[in-house]
CSV table of C-alpha atoms in Angstrom, one decimal:
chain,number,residue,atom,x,y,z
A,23,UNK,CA,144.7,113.6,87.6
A,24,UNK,CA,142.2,114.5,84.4
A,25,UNK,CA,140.0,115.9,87.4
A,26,UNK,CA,142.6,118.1,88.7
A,27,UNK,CA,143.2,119.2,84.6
A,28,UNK,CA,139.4,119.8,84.2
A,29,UNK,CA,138.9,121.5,86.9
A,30,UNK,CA,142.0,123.8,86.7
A,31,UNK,CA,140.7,124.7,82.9
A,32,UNK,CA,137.7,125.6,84.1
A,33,UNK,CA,139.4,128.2,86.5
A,34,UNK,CA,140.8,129.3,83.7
A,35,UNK,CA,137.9,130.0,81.6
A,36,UNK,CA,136.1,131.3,84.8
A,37,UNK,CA,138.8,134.1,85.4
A,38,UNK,CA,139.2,134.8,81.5
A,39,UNK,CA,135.3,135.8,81.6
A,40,UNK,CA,135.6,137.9,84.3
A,41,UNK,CA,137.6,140.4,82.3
A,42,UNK,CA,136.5,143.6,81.5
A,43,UNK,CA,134.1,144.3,78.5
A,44,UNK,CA,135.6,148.2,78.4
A,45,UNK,CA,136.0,148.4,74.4
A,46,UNK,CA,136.1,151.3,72.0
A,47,UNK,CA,132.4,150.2,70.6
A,48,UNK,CA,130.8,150.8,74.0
A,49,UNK,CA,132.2,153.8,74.9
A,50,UNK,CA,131.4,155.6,70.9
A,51,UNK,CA,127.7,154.4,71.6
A,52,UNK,CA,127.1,156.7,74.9
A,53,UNK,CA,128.7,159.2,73.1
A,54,UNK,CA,126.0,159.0,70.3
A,55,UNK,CA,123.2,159.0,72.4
A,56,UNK,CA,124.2,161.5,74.1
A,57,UNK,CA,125.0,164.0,71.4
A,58,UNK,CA,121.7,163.3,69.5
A,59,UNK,CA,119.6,163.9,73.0
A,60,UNK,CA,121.8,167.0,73.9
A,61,UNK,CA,121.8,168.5,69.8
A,62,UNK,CA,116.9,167.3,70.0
A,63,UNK,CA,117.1,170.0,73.1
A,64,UNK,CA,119.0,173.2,72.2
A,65,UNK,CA,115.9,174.8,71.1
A,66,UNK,CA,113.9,173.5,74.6
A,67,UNK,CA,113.0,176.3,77.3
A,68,UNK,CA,113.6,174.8,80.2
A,69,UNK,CA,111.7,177.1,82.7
A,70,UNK,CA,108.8,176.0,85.0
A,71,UNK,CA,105.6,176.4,83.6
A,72,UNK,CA,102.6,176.5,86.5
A,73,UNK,CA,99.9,173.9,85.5
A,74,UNK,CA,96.6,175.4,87.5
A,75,UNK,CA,94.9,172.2,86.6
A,76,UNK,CA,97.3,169.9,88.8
A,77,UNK,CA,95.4,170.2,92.0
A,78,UNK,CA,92.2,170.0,90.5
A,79,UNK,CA,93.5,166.1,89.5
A,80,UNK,CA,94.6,165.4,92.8
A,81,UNK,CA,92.0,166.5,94.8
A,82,UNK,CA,89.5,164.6,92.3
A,83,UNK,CA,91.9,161.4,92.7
A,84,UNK,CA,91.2,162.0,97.0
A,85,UNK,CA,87.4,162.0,96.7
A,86,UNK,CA,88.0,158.7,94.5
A,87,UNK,CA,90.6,157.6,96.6
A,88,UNK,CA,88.1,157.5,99.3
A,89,UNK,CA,85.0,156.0,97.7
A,90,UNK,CA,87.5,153.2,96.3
A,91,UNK,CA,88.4,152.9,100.5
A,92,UNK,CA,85.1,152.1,101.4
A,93,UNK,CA,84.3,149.7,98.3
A,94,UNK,CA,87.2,147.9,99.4
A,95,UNK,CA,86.2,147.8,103.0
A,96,UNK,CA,82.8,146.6,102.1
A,97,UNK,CA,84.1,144.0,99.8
A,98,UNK,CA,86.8,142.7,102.5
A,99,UNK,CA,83.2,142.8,105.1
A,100,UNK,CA,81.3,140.9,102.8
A,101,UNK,CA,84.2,137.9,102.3
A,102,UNK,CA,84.7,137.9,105.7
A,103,UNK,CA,80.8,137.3,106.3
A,104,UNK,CA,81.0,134.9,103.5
A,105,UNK,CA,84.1,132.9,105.0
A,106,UNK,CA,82.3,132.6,108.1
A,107,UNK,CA,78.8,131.4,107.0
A,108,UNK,CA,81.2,128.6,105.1
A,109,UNK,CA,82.7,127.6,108.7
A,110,UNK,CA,79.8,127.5,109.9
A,111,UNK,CA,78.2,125.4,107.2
A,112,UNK,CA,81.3,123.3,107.5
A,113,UNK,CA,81.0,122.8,111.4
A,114,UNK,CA,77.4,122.0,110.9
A,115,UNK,CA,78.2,119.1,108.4
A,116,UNK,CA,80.9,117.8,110.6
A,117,UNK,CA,78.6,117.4,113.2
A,118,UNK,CA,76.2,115.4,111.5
């Protein structure tokens, strides 16, 4: 009986947390933020400005891009190499 109390309490509290957390604090917080972000850009233009200097970057970042590739292979080569000396070295020893 005190199982079937407990455990009908605890529905309780279950479903009383599950209510909605719409109050009047939330909802005049957005507003704030919103107002002071909307009043910081009435002065802002908001046309596109061309930026000559953004392909430069990115076809810079290719050429690196590609050296980094080949490091990368090379280092993955030299592990693999390394991995199989060590299985080697291992069969060796096993062996013995």
């Amino acid at each position: 009986m005190k199982f079937r109390i407990a455990l009908a309490a605890a529905a309780t509290l279950v479903l009383a947390a599950c209510g909605s957390s719409q109050d009047a604090s939330t909802e005049a917080e957005a507003d704030t933020v919103e107002v002071d972000a909307d009043a910081a850009l009435e002065g802002v233009d908001a046309a596109a400005v061309a930026d000559d200097g953004a392909m430069a970057e990115d076809e810079a970042s290719e050429e690196a891009s590609a050296a980094e590739a080949q490091q990368i292979q090379e280092a993955g080569d030299n592990a693999a190499d390394t991995a199989a000396a060590a299985m080697d070295a291992m069969a060796e020893d096993s062996a013995n």
